[in-house]
mmCIF file of C-alpha atoms in Angstrom:
data_model
loop_
_atom_site.group_PDB
_atom_site.id
_atom_site.type_symbol
_atom_site.label_atom_id
_atom_site.label_comp_id
_atom_site.label_asym_id
_atom_site.label_seq_id
_atom_site.Cartn_x
_atom_site.Cartn_y
_atom_site.Cartn_z
ATOM 1 C CA UNK G 10 13.524 -56.618 -78.182
ATOM 2 C CA UNK G 11 10.664 -58.002 -76.132
ATOM 3 C CA UNK G 12 11.159 -60.114 -72.997
ATOM 4 C CA UNK G 13 8.207 -62.146 -71.754
ATOM 5 C CA UNK G 14 8.789 -62.691 -68.042
ATOM 6 C CA UNK G 15 5.891 -65.129 -68.022
ATOM 7 C CA UNK G 16 7.857 -67.521 -70.247
ATOM 8 C CA UNK G 17 11.285 -67.130 -68.651
ATOM 9 C CA UNK G 18 12.254 -70.145 -66.537
ATOM 10 C CA UNK G 19 15.655 -68.804 -65.516
ATOM 11 C CA UNK G 20 17.459 -71.648 -67.297
ATOM 12 C CA UNK G 21 20.442 -69.413 -68.238
ATOM 13 C CA UNK G 22 20.618 -70.787 -71.788
ATOM 14 C CA UNK G 23 20.690 -67.209 -73.097
ATOM 15 C CA UNK G 24 23.604 -66.381 -70.807
ATOM 16 C CA UNK G 25 25.669 -69.330 -72.029
ATOM 17 C CA UNK G 26 24.831 -68.655 -75.682
ATOM 18 C CA UNK G 27 25.824 -65.008 -75.323
ATOM 19 C CA UNK G 28 29.130 -65.923 -73.678
ATOM 20 C CA UNK G 29 29.948 -68.332 -76.506
ATOM 21 C CA UNK G 30 28.757 -66.161 -79.407
ATOM 22 C CA UNK G 31 30.482 -62.979 -78.286
ATOM 23 C CA UNK G 32 33.860 -64.270 -77.034
ATOM 24 C CA UNK G 33 33.152 -63.201 -73.473
ATOM 25 C CA UNK G 34 35.992 -64.191 -71.111
ATOM 26 C CA UNK G 35 35.466 -67.046 -68.685
ATOM 27 C CA UNK G 36 34.216 -65.762 -65.348
ATOM 28 C CA UNK G 37 36.227 -67.302 -62.524
ATOM 29 C CA UNK G 38 34.815 -67.474 -58.961
ATOM 30 C CA UNK G 39 37.147 -64.648 -57.932
ATOM 31 C CA UNK G 40 35.627 -62.407 -60.592
ATOM 32 C CA UNK G 41 32.181 -62.816 -59.049
ATOM 33 C CA UNK G 42 33.522 -62.225 -55.547
ATOM 34 C CA UNK G 43 35.142 -59.013 -56.751
ATOM 35 C CA UNK G 44 31.948 -58.075 -58.652
ATOM 36 C CA UNK G 45 33.976 -57.962 -61.872
ATOM 37 C CA UNK G 46 32.326 -60.811 -63.776
ATOM 38 C CA UNK G 47 31.313 -59.969 -67.343
ATOM 39 C CA UNK G 48 27.803 -60.991 -68.415
ATOM 40 C CA UNK G 49 26.241 -59.112 -71.323
ATOM 41 C CA UNK G 50 22.956 -60.732 -70.364
ATOM 42 C CA UNK G 51 22.165 -62.005 -66.894
ATOM 43 C CA UNK G 52 19.146 -63.523 -65.187
ATOM 44 C CA UNK G 53 18.037 -61.575 -62.163
ATOM 45 C CA UNK G 54 16.221 -63.775 -59.665
ATOM 46 C CA UNK G 55 13.722 -62.486 -57.163
ATOM 47 C CA UNK G 56 11.914 -64.291 -54.395
ATOM 48 C CA UNK G 57 8.300 -63.440 -53.716
ATOM 49 C CA UNK G 58 6.334 -64.390 -50.627
ATOM 50 C CA UNK G 59 7.347 -65.980 -47.379
ATOM 51 C CA UNK G 60 8.177 -69.604 -46.560
ATOM 52 C CA UNK G 61 6.578 -71.974 -47.412
ATOM 53 C CA UNK G 62 4.703 -69.958 -50.052
ATOM 54 C CA UNK G 63 7.757 -68.733 -51.901
ATOM 55 C CA UNK G 64 7.904 -68.178 -55.660
ATOM 56 C CA UNK G 65 10.940 -67.476 -57.810
ATOM 57 C CA UNK G 66 10.732 -64.732 -60.438
ATOM 58 C CA UNK G 67 13.230 -64.312 -63.276
ATOM 59 C CA UNK G 68 14.039 -61.220 -65.295
ATOM 60 C CA UNK G 69 16.665 -61.320 -68.081
ATOM 61 C CA UNK G 70 18.706 -58.125 -67.948
ATOM 62 C CA UNK G 71 20.764 -56.767 -70.828
ATOM 63 C CA UNK G 72 21.639 -53.434 -72.449
ATOM 64 C CA UNK G 73 18.392 -51.545 -72.957
ATOM 65 C CA UNK G 74 19.628 -49.681 -76.092
ATOM 66 C CA UNK G 75 17.940 -46.476 -74.921
ATOM 67 C CA UNK G 76 16.899 -43.748 -77.322
ATOM 68 C CA UNK G 77 18.256 -41.197 -74.844
ATOM 69 C CA UNK G 78 21.114 -43.322 -73.545
ATOM 70 C CA UNK G 79 22.820 -41.642 -70.568
ATOM 71 C CA UNK G 80 25.984 -43.650 -71.223
ATOM 72 C CA UNK G 81 26.552 -42.050 -74.624
ATOM 73 C CA UNK G 82 26.695 -38.394 -73.684
ATOM 74 C CA UNK G 83 29.450 -38.850 -71.089
ATOM 75 C CA UNK G 84 31.969 -40.611 -73.344
ATOM 76 C CA UNK G 85 34.754 -38.131 -74.095
ATOM 77 C CA UNK G 86 35.943 -39.965 -77.225
ATOM 78 C CA UNK G 87 32.571 -40.963 -78.747
ATOM 79 C CA UNK G 88 33.349 -44.648 -78.269
ATOM 80 C CA UNK G 89 29.644 -45.305 -77.740
ATOM 81 C CA UNK G 90 26.897 -43.767 -79.809
ATOM 82 C CA UNK G 91 23.448 -44.351 -81.281
ATOM 83 C CA UNK G 92 23.505 -45.592 -84.844
ATOM 84 C CA UNK G 93 20.819 -45.135 -87.503
ATOM 85 C CA UNK G 94 19.313 -48.541 -86.682
ATOM 86 C CA UNK G 95 18.555 -47.531 -83.100
ATOM 87 C CA UNK G 96 21.397 -49.552 -81.605
ATOM 88 C CA UNK G 97 23.624 -48.280 -78.835
ATOM 89 C CA UNK G 98 26.958 -49.431 -80.253
ATOM 90 C CA UNK G 99 30.440 -49.589 -78.759
ATOM 91 C CA UNK G 100 33.617 -48.853 -80.754
ATOM 92 C CA UNK G 101 36.249 -50.921 -78.996
ATOM 93 C CA UNK G 102 39.350 -49.455 -80.620
ATOM 94 C CA UNK G 103 38.202 -45.945 -79.716
ATOM 95 C CA UNK G 104 37.488 -46.670 -76.029
ATOM 96 C CA UNK G 105 40.113 -45.365 -73.601
ATOM 97 C CA UNK G 106 38.586 -46.973 -70.492
ATOM 98 C CA UNK G 107 37.406 -43.947 -68.526
ATOM 99 C CA UNK G 108 34.390 -45.992 -67.322
ATOM 100 C CA UNK G 109 32.238 -42.853 -67.373
ATOM 101 C CA UNK G 110 29.617 -44.786 -69.371
ATOM 102 C CA UNK G 111 29.435 -47.496 -66.689
ATOM 103 C CA UNK G 112 28.927 -44.859 -64.013
ATOM 104 C CA UNK G 113 26.032 -43.447 -66.019
ATOM 105 C CA UNK G 114 24.437 -46.835 -66.677
ATOM 106 C CA UNK G 115 21.440 -47.396 -64.348
ATOM 107 C CA UNK G 116 21.075 -51.077 -65.352
ATOM 108 C CA UNK G 117 24.690 -52.172 -64.715
ATOM 109 C CA UNK G 118 25.003 -53.792 -68.116
ATOM 110 C CA UNK G 119 28.319 -52.244 -69.166
ATOM 111 C CA UNK G 120 31.535 -54.005 -68.197
ATOM 112 C CA UNK G 121 35.175 -53.036 -67.893
ATOM 113 C CA UNK G 122 37.923 -55.465 -68.836
ATOM 114 C CA UNK G 123 40.128 -55.561 -65.778
ATOM 115 C CA UNK G 124 42.223 -58.395 -67.221
ATOM 116 C CA UNK G 125 43.510 -59.527 -70.582
ATOM 117 C CA UNK G 126 41.101 -62.311 -71.653
ATOM 118 C CA UNK G 127 42.545 -65.819 -71.561
ATOM 119 C CA UNK G 128 40.939 -69.081 -72.639
ATOM 120 C CA UNK G 129 42.243 -72.631 -72.115
ATOM 121 C CA UNK G 130 43.883 -73.945 -75.273
ATOM 122 C CA UNK G 131 40.988 -76.209 -76.415
ATOM 123 C CA UNK G 132 38.480 -73.371 -76.029
ATOM 124 C CA UNK G 133 40.465 -70.941 -78.186
ATOM 125 C CA UNK G 134 39.309 -72.957 -81.187
ATOM 126 C CA UNK G 135 35.688 -72.083 -80.482
ATOM 127 C CA UNK G 136 36.146 -68.290 -80.542
ATOM 128 C CA UNK G 137 33.807 -66.506 -82.950
ATOM 129 C CA UNK G 138 35.840 -64.951 -85.753
ATOM 130 C CA UNK G 139 33.048 -62.443 -86.419
ATOM 131 C CA UNK G 140 33.508 -60.856 -82.982
ATOM 132 C CA UNK G 141 36.475 -58.830 -81.738
ATOM 133 C CA UNK G 142 38.257 -60.128 -78.639
ATOM 134 C CA UNK G 143 38.310 -57.143 -76.302
ATOM 135 C CA UNK G 144 41.600 -56.392 -74.605
ATOM 136 C CA UNK G 145 42.285 -55.186 -71.088
ATOM 137 C CA UNK G 146 41.282 -51.630 -70.259
ATOM 138 C CA UNK G 147 38.193 -51.077 -72.415
ATOM 139 C CA UNK G 148 34.435 -51.257 -71.944
ATOM 140 C CA UNK G 149 32.103 -53.786 -73.521
ATOM 141 C CA UNK G 150 28.371 -54.464 -73.617
ATOM 142 C CA UNK G 151 25.568 -56.232 -75.506
ATOM 143 C CA UNK G 152 25.304 -55.009 -79.120
ATOM 144 C CA UNK G 153 22.261 -57.197 -79.916
ATOM 145 C CA UNK G 154 24.678 -59.528 -81.772
ATOM 146 C CA UNK G 155 25.353 -56.851 -84.378
ATOM 147 C CA UNK G 156 27.568 -59.301 -86.274
ATOM 148 C CA UNK G 157 24.466 -61.403 -86.967
ATOM 149 C CA UNK G 158 22.553 -58.319 -88.098
ATOM 150 C CA UNK G 159 25.342 -57.450 -90.537
ATOM 151 C CA UNK G 160 25.614 -61.011 -91.859
ATOM 152 C CA UNK G 161 21.850 -61.312 -92.349
ATOM 153 C CA UNK G 162 21.667 -57.943 -94.111
ATOM 154 C CA UNK G 163 24.577 -58.898 -96.365
ATOM 155 C CA UNK G 164 23.079 -62.296 -97.235
ATOM 156 C CA UNK G 165 19.690 -60.732 -97.982
ATOM 157 C CA UNK G 166 21.386 -58.240 -100.289
ATOM 158 C CA UNK G 167 23.143 -61.043 -102.173
ATOM 159 C CA UNK G 168 19.813 -62.834 -102.556
ATOM 160 C CA UNK G 169 18.176 -59.632 -103.759
ATOM 161 C CA UNK G 170 15.539 -59.372 -101.069
ATOM 162 C CA UNK G 171 14.698 -57.306 -98.024
ATOM 163 C CA UNK G 172 15.405 -58.499 -94.489
ATOM 164 C CA UNK G 173 12.175 -59.924 -93.121
ATOM 165 C CA UNK G 174 10.880 -60.096 -89.574
ATOM 166 C CA UNK G 175 12.491 -63.042 -87.816
ATOM 167 C CA UNK G 176 15.546 -63.197 -90.100
ATOM 168 C CA UNK G 177 17.837 -61.619 -87.497
ATOM 169 C CA UNK G 178 18.154 -63.816 -84.433
ATOM 170 C CA UNK G 179 20.634 -62.873 -81.677
ATOM 171 C CA UNK G 180 22.272 -65.768 -79.848
ATOM 172 C CA UNK G 181 20.188 -65.274 -76.707
ATOM 173 C CA UNK G 182 16.952 -65.361 -78.684
ATOM 174 C CA UNK G 183 18.024 -68.430 -80.649
ATOM 175 C CA UNK G 184 18.905 -70.375 -77.506
ATOM 176 C CA UNK G 185 15.784 -69.568 -75.464
ATOM 177 C CA UNK G 186 13.792 -72.830 -75.168
ATOM 178 C CA UNK G 187 10.554 -71.050 -74.227
ATOM 179 C CA UNK G 188 10.684 -68.191 -76.765
ATOM 180 C CA UNK G 189 10.707 -65.676 -73.936
ATOM 181 C CA UNK G 190 12.954 -63.388 -76.009
ATOM 182 C CA UNK G 191 11.801 -61.851 -79.292
ATOM 183 C CA UNK G 192 13.976 -59.626 -81.471
ATOM 184 C CA UNK G 193 12.862 -57.440 -84.348
ATOM 185 C CA UNK G 194 12.393 -53.974 -85.785
ATOM 186 C CA UNK G 195 10.212 -51.812 -83.545
ATOM 187 C CA UNK G 196 9.725 -49.376 -86.447
ATOM 188 C CA UNK G 197 8.036 -52.133 -88.467
ATOM 189 C CA UNK G 198 4.440 -52.082 -87.233
ATOM 190 C CA UNK G 199 3.855 -55.581 -88.632
ATOM 191 C CA UNK G 200 6.740 -57.189 -86.727
ATOM 192 C CA UNK G 201 6.129 -59.525 -83.799
ATOM 193 C CA UNK G 202 8.126 -57.348 -81.426
ATOM 194 C CA UNK G 203 6.032 -54.296 -82.365
ATOM 195 C CA UNK G 204 2.855 -56.244 -81.562
ATOM 196 C CA UNK G 205 4.275 -57.350 -78.221
ATOM 197 C CA UNK G 206 5.074 -53.731 -77.412
ATOM 198 C CA UNK G 207 1.353 -53.006 -77.615
ATOM 199 C CA UNK G 208 0.476 -55.844 -75.230
ATOM 200 C CA UNK G 209 -1.330 -54.839 -72.054
ATOM 201 C CA UNK G 210 1.385 -56.498 -69.951
ATOM 202 C CA UNK G 211 4.139 -54.349 -71.472
ATOM 203 C CA UNK G 212 6.416 -52.260 -69.267
ATOM 204 C CA UNK G 213 9.945 -50.914 -69.380
ATOM 205 C CA UNK G 214 12.430 -51.136 -66.540
ATOM 206 C CA UNK G 215 13.325 -47.774 -64.954
ATOM 207 C CA UNK G 216 11.040 -46.118 -67.494
ATOM 208 C CA UNK G 217 10.632 -43.123 -65.187
ATOM 209 C CA UNK G 218 14.203 -42.070 -65.976
ATOM 210 C CA UNK G 219 13.064 -40.979 -69.433
ATOM 211 C CA UNK G 220 15.832 -42.781 -71.327
ATOM 212 C CA UNK G 221 13.333 -44.507 -73.668
ATOM 213 C CA UNK G 222 14.632 -48.115 -73.443
ATOM 214 C CA UNK G 223 14.197 -50.263 -76.555
ATOM 215 C CA UNK G 224 13.753 -53.440 -74.520
ATOM 216 C CA UNK G 225 10.111 -54.028 -73.609
ATOM 217 C CA UNK G 226 9.162 -56.477 -70.879
ATOM 218 C CA UNK G 227 5.888 -58.363 -70.542
ATOM 219 C CA UNK G 228 4.756 -58.832 -66.969
ATOM 220 C CA UNK G 229 4.452 -62.230 -65.329
ATOM 221 C CA UNK G 230 0.974 -63.782 -65.249
ATOM 222 C CA UNK G 231 0.294 -65.517 -61.964
ATOM 223 C CA UNK G 232 -3.157 -67.132 -61.777
ATOM 224 C CA UNK G 233 -2.410 -68.138 -58.198
ATOM 225 C CA UNK G 234 -1.320 -64.718 -56.988
ATOM 226 C CA UNK G 235 -2.328 -64.092 -53.420
ATOM 227 C CA UNK G 236 -4.525 -61.217 -52.464
ATOM 228 C CA UNK G 237 -2.868 -58.498 -50.455
ATOM 229 C CA UNK G 238 -2.339 -59.650 -46.876
ATOM 230 C CA UNK G 239 -2.889 -63.333 -47.704
ATOM 231 C CA UNK G 240 -0.621 -66.274 -48.514
ATOM 232 C CA UNK G 241 -0.798 -67.915 -51.956
#
Protein backbone atom coordinates (compact mmCIF):
# COMPACT_ATOMS: atom_id res chain seq x y z
CA UNK A 1 0.00 0.00 0.00
CA UNK A 2 1.06 3.58 -0.60
CA UNK A 3 -0.08 6.50 1.58
CA UNK A 4 0.32 10.00 0.18
CA UNK A 5 0.50 12.32 3.18
CA UNK A 6 0.24 15.27 0.82
CA UNK A 7 -3.31 14.25 -0.11
CA UNK A 8 -4.55 13.21 3.34
CA UNK A 9 -6.93 15.77 4.85
CA UNK A 10 -7.55 13.84 8.06
CA UNK A 11 -11.25 13.44 7.26
CA UNK A 12 -11.43 9.99 8.95
CA UNK A 13 -13.51 8.49 6.12
CA UNK A 14 -11.08 5.56 5.99
CA UNK A 15 -11.50 4.97 9.71
CA UNK A 16 -15.29 4.84 9.47
CA UNK A 17 -15.21 2.62 6.38
CA UNK A 18 -12.83 0.20 8.07
CA UNK A 19 -15.01 0.02 11.19
CA UNK A 20 -18.07 -0.77 9.08
CA UNK A 21 -16.43 -3.21 6.65
CA UNK A 22 -14.64 -5.27 9.28
CA UNK A 23 -17.25 -5.51 12.06
CA UNK A 24 -15.11 -3.55 14.49
CA UNK A 25 -16.90 -3.00 17.82
CA UNK A 26 -18.22 0.45 18.66
CA UNK A 27 -15.66 2.43 20.63
CA UNK A 28 -17.29 4.02 23.66
CA UNK A 29 -15.72 7.08 25.36
CA UNK A 30 -14.57 4.85 28.23
CA UNK A 31 -12.63 2.69 25.78
CA UNK A 32 -10.60 5.70 24.65
CA UNK A 33 -10.01 6.83 28.23
CA UNK A 34 -8.72 3.36 29.07
CA UNK A 35 -6.65 3.31 25.84
CA UNK A 36 -8.53 0.18 24.76
CA UNK A 37 -10.31 1.52 21.68
CA UNK A 38 -9.98 -0.66 18.58
CA UNK A 39 -9.06 1.12 15.33
CA UNK A 40 -7.44 -0.96 12.60
CA UNK A 41 -6.60 2.30 10.87
CA UNK A 42 -6.27 5.61 12.66
CA UNK A 43 -5.31 9.14 11.68
CA UNK A 44 -2.39 10.47 13.65
CA UNK A 45 -2.45 14.25 13.86
CA UNK A 46 0.61 16.37 14.42
CA UNK A 47 0.93 20.09 14.93
CA UNK A 48 3.82 21.91 13.33
CA UNK A 49 4.97 25.42 14.16
CA UNK A 50 3.97 27.83 16.86
CA UNK A 51 0.87 30.01 17.20
CA UNK A 52 -0.29 31.70 15.03
CA UNK A 53 1.68 29.87 12.33
CA UNK A 54 0.44 26.40 13.16
CA UNK A 55 -0.16 23.67 10.59
CA UNK A 56 -1.88 20.33 11.08
CA UNK A 57 -0.28 17.21 9.60
CA UNK A 58 -2.08 13.89 9.17
CA UNK A 59 -0.63 10.41 8.87
CA UNK A 60 -2.91 7.36 8.45
CA UNK A 61 -1.53 4.52 10.54
CA UNK A 62 -2.36 0.86 10.01
CA UNK A 63 -0.66 -2.55 10.10
CA UNK A 64 2.53 -2.26 8.08
CA UNK A 65 2.50 -5.94 6.94
CA UNK A 66 6.26 -6.19 7.45
CA UNK A 67 8.38 -8.72 5.61
CA UNK A 68 10.24 -9.38 8.86
CA UNK A 69 7.28 -8.83 11.17
CA UNK A 70 8.38 -8.86 14.83
CA UNK A 71 4.85 -9.76 15.91
CA UNK A 72 4.92 -13.10 14.10
CA UNK A 73 7.94 -14.72 15.69
CA UNK A 74 6.67 -14.29 19.26
CA UNK A 75 3.29 -15.99 18.80
CA UNK A 76 3.47 -19.36 20.56
CA UNK A 77 0.56 -20.86 18.59
CA UNK A 78 1.31 -19.45 15.10
CA UNK A 79 -1.90 -17.42 15.14
CA UNK A 80 -0.18 -14.77 13.04
CA UNK A 81 2.06 -15.51 10.10
CA UNK A 82 3.19 -14.27 6.69
CA UNK A 83 1.28 -15.79 3.81
CA UNK A 84 2.49 -16.30 0.24
CA UNK A 85 0.89 -13.02 -0.86
CA UNK A 86 3.02 -10.98 1.54
CA UNK A 87 0.20 -10.37 4.01
CA UNK A 88 0.63 -10.56 7.75
CA UNK A 89 -2.52 -12.52 8.56
CA UNK A 90 -4.24 -13.33 11.84
CA UNK A 91 -5.98 -16.66 12.54
CA UNK A 92 -8.64 -15.75 15.06
CA UNK A 93 -9.67 -19.24 16.14
CA UNK A 94 -6.04 -20.12 16.86
CA UNK A 95 -5.27 -17.03 18.98
CA UNK A 96 -5.12 -17.66 22.73
CA UNK A 97 -4.72 -13.99 23.71
CA UNK A 98 -1.19 -13.91 25.09
CA UNK A 99 -0.77 -10.39 23.62
CA UNK A 100 2.90 -11.11 22.90
CA UNK A 101 2.36 -9.85 19.34
CA UNK A 102 1.02 -6.51 20.61
CA UNK A 103 4.06 -6.12 22.86
CA UNK A 104 6.30 -6.67 19.84
CA UNK A 105 4.38 -4.27 17.60
CA UNK A 106 6.23 -0.92 17.30
CA UNK A 107 3.30 0.79 15.52
CA UNK A 108 0.55 -0.08 18.04
CA UNK A 109 -1.75 -1.41 15.36
CA UNK A 110 -2.69 -4.71 17.03
CA UNK A 111 -5.65 -4.77 19.40
CA UNK A 112 -6.88 -7.06 22.14
CA UNK A 113 -10.58 -7.67 22.65
CA UNK A 114 -11.13 -6.87 26.30
CA UNK A 115 -14.91 -7.22 25.93
CA UNK A 116 -17.38 -9.33 24.01
CA UNK A 117 -18.46 -7.11 21.08
CA UNK A 118 -22.00 -5.77 21.29
CA UNK A 119 -23.92 -3.70 18.75
CA UNK A 120 -27.31 -2.00 19.19
CA UNK A 121 -30.07 -4.06 17.60
CA UNK A 122 -30.49 -1.93 14.42
CA UNK A 123 -26.74 -2.02 13.74
CA UNK A 124 -26.51 -5.82 13.93
CA UNK A 125 -28.20 -5.91 10.53
CA UNK A 126 -25.28 -4.07 8.95
CA UNK A 127 -22.58 -6.56 10.03
CA UNK A 128 -20.47 -7.86 7.15
CA UNK A 129 -21.11 -11.58 6.71
CA UNK A 130 -17.73 -11.98 4.99
CA UNK A 131 -15.88 -11.01 8.18
CA UNK A 132 -15.66 -12.97 11.43
CA UNK A 133 -16.91 -11.23 14.57
CA UNK A 134 -14.01 -11.54 17.00
CA UNK A 135 -14.85 -12.65 20.50
CA UNK A 136 -13.41 -11.52 23.81
CA UNK A 137 -9.84 -12.55 24.57
CA UNK A 138 -8.20 -12.59 21.14
CA UNK A 139 -6.09 -10.22 19.06
CA UNK A 140 -7.15 -8.51 15.86
CA UNK A 141 -5.58 -6.21 13.27
CA UNK A 142 -5.86 -4.89 9.71
CA UNK A 143 -5.66 -7.70 7.13
CA UNK A 144 -5.85 -5.33 4.13
CA UNK A 145 -9.52 -6.40 3.77
CA UNK A 146 -8.47 -9.93 2.86
CA UNK A 147 -12.12 -10.84 2.32
CA UNK A 148 -12.18 -8.42 -0.63
CA UNK A 149 -8.97 -9.91 -2.00
CA UNK A 150 -10.49 -13.40 -1.85
CA UNK A 151 -13.77 -12.29 -3.44
CA UNK A 152 -11.99 -10.45 -6.25
CA UNK A 153 -9.69 -13.40 -6.94
CA UNK A 154 -12.67 -15.78 -6.97
CA UNK A 155 -14.70 -13.56 -9.31
CA UNK A 156 -11.74 -13.15 -11.67
CA UNK A 157 -11.33 -16.92 -11.76
CA UNK A 158 -15.00 -17.39 -12.66
CA UNK A 159 -14.61 -14.84 -15.45
CA UNK A 160 -11.48 -16.59 -16.67
CA UNK A 161 -9.10 -13.68 -16.29
CA UNK A 162 -6.23 -12.55 -14.12
CA UNK A 163 -6.67 -10.03 -11.31
CA UNK A 164 -5.61 -6.65 -12.66
CA UNK A 165 -4.11 -3.67 -10.89
CA UNK A 166 -6.89 -1.71 -9.21
CA UNK A 167 -9.32 -4.64 -9.00
CA UNK A 168 -8.73 -5.15 -5.27
CA UNK A 169 -9.85 -2.13 -3.28
CA UNK A 170 -9.82 -2.27 0.54
CA UNK A 171 -12.56 -0.31 2.30
CA UNK A 172 -10.19 2.45 3.42
CA UNK A 173 -8.92 2.97 -0.12
CA UNK A 174 -12.43 2.97 -1.57
CA UNK A 175 -13.66 5.59 0.89
CA UNK A 176 -10.74 8.03 0.60
CA UNK A 177 -12.09 11.16 -1.16
CA UNK A 178 -8.62 12.41 -2.12
CA UNK A 179 -7.09 9.10 -3.29
CA UNK A 180 -4.42 9.38 -0.63
CA UNK A 181 -4.43 5.59 -0.24
CA UNK A 182 -3.40 3.26 -3.07
CA UNK A 183 -3.45 -0.53 -2.81
CA UNK A 184 -1.83 -3.01 -5.17
CA UNK A 185 0.79 -5.67 -5.77
CA UNK A 186 4.29 -4.39 -5.02
CA UNK A 187 5.74 -7.35 -6.94
CA UNK A 188 4.02 -6.12 -10.12
CA UNK A 189 6.42 -3.49 -11.47
CA UNK A 190 3.65 -2.02 -13.65
CA UNK A 191 1.24 -1.42 -10.76
CA UNK A 192 0.50 2.08 -9.49
CA UNK A 193 1.67 1.24 -5.99
CA UNK A 194 5.01 -0.02 -7.34
CA UNK A 195 5.49 3.28 -9.19
CA UNK A 196 4.67 5.26 -6.05
CA UNK A 197 7.25 3.24 -4.15
CA UNK A 198 9.88 4.64 -6.50
CA UNK A 199 8.76 8.24 -5.91
CA UNK A 200 11.38 10.57 -4.48
CA UNK A 201 9.07 11.42 -1.57
CA UNK A 202 8.80 7.78 -0.48
CA UNK A 203 9.71 6.74 3.06
CA UNK A 204 8.73 4.03 5.51
CA UNK A 205 7.86 4.62 9.14
CA UNK A 206 10.39 3.18 11.62
CA UNK A 207 12.34 1.84 8.66
CA UNK A 208 15.50 1.75 10.77
CA UNK A 209 14.10 -1.23 12.68
CA UNK A 210 14.73 -3.41 9.63
CA UNK A 211 11.27 -5.00 9.59
CA UNK A 212 10.74 -4.14 5.89
CA UNK A 213 7.23 -2.58 6.08
CA UNK A 214 5.01 -3.04 3.03
CA UNK A 215 3.29 0.31 3.56
CA UNK A 216 5.12 3.13 1.80
CA UNK A 217 4.44 6.75 2.68
CA UNK A 218 4.90 9.77 0.44
CA UNK A 219 6.08 12.86 2.27
CA UNK A 220 4.01 16.01 2.54
CA UNK A 221 4.79 18.79 0.06
CA UNK A 222 4.65 22.20 1.68
CA UNK A 223 5.39 25.07 -0.73
CA UNK A 224 5.08 27.48 2.18
CA UNK A 225 7.45 25.68 4.52
CA UNK A 226 9.42 28.06 6.66
CA UNK A 227 13.16 28.13 6.61
CA UNK A 228 14.86 26.93 9.75
CA UNK A 229 14.56 29.55 12.48
CA UNK A 230 11.78 31.46 10.71
CA UNK A 231 7.98 31.48 10.90
CA UNK A 232 5.92 30.39 7.88
